[in-house]
XYZ file of N, CA, C and O in Angstrom:
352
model
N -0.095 14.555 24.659
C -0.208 13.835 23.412
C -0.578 12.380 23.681
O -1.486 11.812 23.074
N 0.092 11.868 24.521
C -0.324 10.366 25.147
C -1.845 10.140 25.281
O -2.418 9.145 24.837
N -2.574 11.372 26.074
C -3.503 11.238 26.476
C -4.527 12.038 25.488
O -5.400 12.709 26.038
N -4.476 12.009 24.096
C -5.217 12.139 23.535
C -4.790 10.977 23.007
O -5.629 10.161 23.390
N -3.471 10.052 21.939
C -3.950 8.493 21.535
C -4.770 7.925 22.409
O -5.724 7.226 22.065
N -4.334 8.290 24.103
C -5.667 6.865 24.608
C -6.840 7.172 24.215
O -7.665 6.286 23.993
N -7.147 8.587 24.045
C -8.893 8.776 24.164
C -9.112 8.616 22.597
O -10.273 8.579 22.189
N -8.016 8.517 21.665
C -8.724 7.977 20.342
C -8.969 6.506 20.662
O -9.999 6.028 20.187
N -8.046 5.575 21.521
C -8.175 4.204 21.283
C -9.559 4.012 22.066
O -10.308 3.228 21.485
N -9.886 4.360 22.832
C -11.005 4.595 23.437
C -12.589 4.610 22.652
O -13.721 4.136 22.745
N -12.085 5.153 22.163
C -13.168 5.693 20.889
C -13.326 4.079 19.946
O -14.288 3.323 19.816
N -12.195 4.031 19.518
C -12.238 2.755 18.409
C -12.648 1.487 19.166
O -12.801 0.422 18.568
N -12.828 1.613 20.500
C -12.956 0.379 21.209
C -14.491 0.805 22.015
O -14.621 0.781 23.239
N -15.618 1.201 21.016
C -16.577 1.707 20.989
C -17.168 2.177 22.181
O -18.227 1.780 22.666
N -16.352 3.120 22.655
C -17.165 4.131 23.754
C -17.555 5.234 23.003
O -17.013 5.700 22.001
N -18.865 5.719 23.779
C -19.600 6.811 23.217
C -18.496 7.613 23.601
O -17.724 7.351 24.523
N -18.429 9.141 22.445
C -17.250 9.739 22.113
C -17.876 10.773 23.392
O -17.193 11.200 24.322
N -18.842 10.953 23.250
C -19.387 11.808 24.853
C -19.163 11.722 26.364
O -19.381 12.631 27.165
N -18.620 10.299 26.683
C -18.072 9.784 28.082
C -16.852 10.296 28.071
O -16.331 10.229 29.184
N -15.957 10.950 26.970
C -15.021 11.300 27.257
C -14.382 12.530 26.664
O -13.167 12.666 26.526
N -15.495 13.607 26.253
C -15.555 14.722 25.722
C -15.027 15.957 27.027
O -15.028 17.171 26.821
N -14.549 15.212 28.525
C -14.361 16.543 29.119
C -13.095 16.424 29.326
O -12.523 17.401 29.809
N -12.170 14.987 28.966
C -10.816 14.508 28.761
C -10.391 15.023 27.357
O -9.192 14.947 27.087
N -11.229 15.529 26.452
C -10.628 16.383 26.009
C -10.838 17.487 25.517
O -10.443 17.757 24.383
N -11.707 18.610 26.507
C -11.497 19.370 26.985
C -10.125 19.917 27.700
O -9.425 20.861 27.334
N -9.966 19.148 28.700
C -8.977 18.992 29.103
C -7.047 19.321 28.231
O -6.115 20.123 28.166
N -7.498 18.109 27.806
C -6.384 18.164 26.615
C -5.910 19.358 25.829
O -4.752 19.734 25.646
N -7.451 20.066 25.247
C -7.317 20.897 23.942
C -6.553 22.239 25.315
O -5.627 23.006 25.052
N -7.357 22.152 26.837
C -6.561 23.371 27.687
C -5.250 23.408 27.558
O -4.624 24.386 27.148
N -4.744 22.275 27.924
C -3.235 22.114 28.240
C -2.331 22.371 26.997
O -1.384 23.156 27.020
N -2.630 21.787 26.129
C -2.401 21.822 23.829
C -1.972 23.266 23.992
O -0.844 23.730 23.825
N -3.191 23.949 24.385
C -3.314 25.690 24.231
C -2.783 26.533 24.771
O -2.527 27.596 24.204
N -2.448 26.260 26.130
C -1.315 26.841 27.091
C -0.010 26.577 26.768
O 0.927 27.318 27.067
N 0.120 25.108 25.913
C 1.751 24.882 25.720
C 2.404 25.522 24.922
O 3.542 25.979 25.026
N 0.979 25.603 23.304
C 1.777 26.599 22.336
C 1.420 28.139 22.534
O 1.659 28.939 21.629
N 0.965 28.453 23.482
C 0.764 29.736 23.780
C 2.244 30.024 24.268
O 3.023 30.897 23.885
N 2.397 29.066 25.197
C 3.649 29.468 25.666
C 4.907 29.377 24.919
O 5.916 29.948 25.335
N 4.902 28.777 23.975
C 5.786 28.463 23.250
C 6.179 29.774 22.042
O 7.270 30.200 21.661
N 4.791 30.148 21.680
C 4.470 31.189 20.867
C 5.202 32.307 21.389
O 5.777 33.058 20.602
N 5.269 32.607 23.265
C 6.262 33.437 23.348
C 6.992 33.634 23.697
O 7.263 34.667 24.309
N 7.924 32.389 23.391
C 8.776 31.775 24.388
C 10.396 32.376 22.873
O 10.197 32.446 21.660
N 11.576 32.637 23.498
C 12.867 32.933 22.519
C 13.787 31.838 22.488
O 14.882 31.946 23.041
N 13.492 30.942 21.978
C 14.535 29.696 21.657
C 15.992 30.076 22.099
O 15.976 31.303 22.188
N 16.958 29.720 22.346
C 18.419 30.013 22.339
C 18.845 29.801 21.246
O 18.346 28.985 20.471
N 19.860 30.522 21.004
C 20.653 30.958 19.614
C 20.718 29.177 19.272
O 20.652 28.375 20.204
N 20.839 28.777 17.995
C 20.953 27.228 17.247
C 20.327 26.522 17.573
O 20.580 25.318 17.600
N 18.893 27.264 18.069
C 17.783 25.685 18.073
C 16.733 26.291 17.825
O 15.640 25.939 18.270
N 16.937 27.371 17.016
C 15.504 27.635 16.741
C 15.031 26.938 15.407
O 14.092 27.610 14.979
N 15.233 26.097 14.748
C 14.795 25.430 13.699
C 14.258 23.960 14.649
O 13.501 23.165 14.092
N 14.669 23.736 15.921
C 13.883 22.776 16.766
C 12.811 23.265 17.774
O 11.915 22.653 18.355
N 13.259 24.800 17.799
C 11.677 25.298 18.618
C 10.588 25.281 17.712
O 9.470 24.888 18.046
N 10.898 25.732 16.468
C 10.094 25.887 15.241
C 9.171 24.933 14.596
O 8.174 25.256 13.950
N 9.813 23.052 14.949
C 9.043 22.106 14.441
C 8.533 21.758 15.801
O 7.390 21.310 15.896
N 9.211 21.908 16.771
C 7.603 21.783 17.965
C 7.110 22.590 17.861
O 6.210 22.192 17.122
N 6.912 23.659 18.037
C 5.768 24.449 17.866
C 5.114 24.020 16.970
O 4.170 23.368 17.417
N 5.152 24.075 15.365
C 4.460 23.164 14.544
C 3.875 22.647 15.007
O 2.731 23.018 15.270
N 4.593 21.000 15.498
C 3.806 19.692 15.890
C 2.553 19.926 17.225
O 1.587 19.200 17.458
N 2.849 20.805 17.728
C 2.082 21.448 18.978
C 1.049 21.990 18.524
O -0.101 21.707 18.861
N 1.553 23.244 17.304
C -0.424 23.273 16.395
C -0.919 22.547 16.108
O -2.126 22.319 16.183
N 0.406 21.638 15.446
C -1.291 20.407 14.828
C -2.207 19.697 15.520
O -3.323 19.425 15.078
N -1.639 19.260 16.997
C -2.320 18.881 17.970
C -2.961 19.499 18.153
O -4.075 19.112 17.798
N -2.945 20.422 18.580
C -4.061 21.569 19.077
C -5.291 21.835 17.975
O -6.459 22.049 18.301
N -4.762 21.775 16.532
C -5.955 21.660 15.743
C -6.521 20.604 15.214
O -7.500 20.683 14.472
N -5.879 19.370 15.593
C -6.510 17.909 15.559
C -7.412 17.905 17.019
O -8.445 17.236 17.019
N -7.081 18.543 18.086
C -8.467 18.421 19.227
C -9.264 19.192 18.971
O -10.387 18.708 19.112
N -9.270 20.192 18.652
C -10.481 21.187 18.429
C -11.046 20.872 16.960
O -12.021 21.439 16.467
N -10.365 19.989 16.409
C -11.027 18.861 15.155
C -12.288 18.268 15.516
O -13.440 18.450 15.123
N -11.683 17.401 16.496
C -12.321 16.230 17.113
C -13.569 17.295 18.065
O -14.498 16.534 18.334
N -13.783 18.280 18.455
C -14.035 18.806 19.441
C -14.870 18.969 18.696
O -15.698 18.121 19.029
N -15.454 19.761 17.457
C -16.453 19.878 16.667
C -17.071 18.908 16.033
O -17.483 19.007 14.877
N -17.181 17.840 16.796
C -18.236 16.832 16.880
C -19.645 16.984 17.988
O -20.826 16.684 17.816
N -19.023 17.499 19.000
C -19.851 17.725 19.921
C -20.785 18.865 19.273
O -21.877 18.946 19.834
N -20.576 19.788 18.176
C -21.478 21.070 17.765
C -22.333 20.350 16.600
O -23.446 20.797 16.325
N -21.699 19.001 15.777
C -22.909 19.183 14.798
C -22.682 17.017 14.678
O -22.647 16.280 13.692
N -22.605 16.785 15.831
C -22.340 14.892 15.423
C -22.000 14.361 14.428
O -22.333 13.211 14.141
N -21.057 15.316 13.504
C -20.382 14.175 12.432
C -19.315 13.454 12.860
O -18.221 13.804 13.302
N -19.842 12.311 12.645
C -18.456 11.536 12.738
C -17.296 11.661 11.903
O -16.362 10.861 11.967
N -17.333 12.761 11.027
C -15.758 12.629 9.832
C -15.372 13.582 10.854
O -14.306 13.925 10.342
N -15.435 14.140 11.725
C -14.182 14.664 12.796
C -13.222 13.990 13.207
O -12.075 14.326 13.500
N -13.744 12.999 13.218
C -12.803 11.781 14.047
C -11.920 11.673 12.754
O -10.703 11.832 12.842
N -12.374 11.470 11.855
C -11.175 10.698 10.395
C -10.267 12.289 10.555
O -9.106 12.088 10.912
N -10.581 13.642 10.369
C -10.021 14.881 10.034
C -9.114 14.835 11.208
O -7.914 14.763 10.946
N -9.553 14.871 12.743
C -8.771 15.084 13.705
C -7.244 14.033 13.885
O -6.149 14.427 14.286
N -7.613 12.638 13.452
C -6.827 11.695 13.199
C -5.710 11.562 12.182
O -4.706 10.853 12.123
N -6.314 12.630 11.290
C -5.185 12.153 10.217
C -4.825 14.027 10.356
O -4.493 14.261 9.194
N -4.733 15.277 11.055
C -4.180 15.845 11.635
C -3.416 15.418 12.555
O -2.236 15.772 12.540
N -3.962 14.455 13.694
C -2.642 14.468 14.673
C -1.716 13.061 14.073
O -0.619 12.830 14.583
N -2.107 12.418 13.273
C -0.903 11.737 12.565
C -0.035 12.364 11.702
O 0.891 11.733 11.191
């Protein structure tokens, strides 16, 4: 999660969003393995209402990068506003 705010601040501090499209690549791998794992993972008895909102917060990440990620298929820049105000 850290390392997708830097690569938004990155962005706002006008680097081409392409110098750093394989950082998140990267990212969206790791996003995808976590809630994969999470997806089949059995909470212990009285915390599953806290496995439940990470997992949540773990999709939304995961669908705020692959937000941002569909910039690279058609160069709109409103990915960036959609992916942003997903992972906020």
């Amino acid at each position: 999660m850290n390392r997708f705010r830097e690569n938004l601040i990155l962005i706002r501090e006008g680097k081409d969003p392409r110098e750093i499209r394989d950082e998140f690549v990267k990212v969206e791998g790791i996003l995808s393995d976590v809630y994969g794992a999470m997806m089949n993972e059995e909470p212990y008895h009285g915390l599953e209402h806290i496995h439940l909102k990470v997992l949540e917060a773990s999709g939304l990440y995961l669908e705020s990068v692959r937000e941002f990620m569909k910039f690279y298929e058609d160069n709109d820049n409103d990915h960036f506003i959609y992916a942003g105000l997903k992972a906020n």
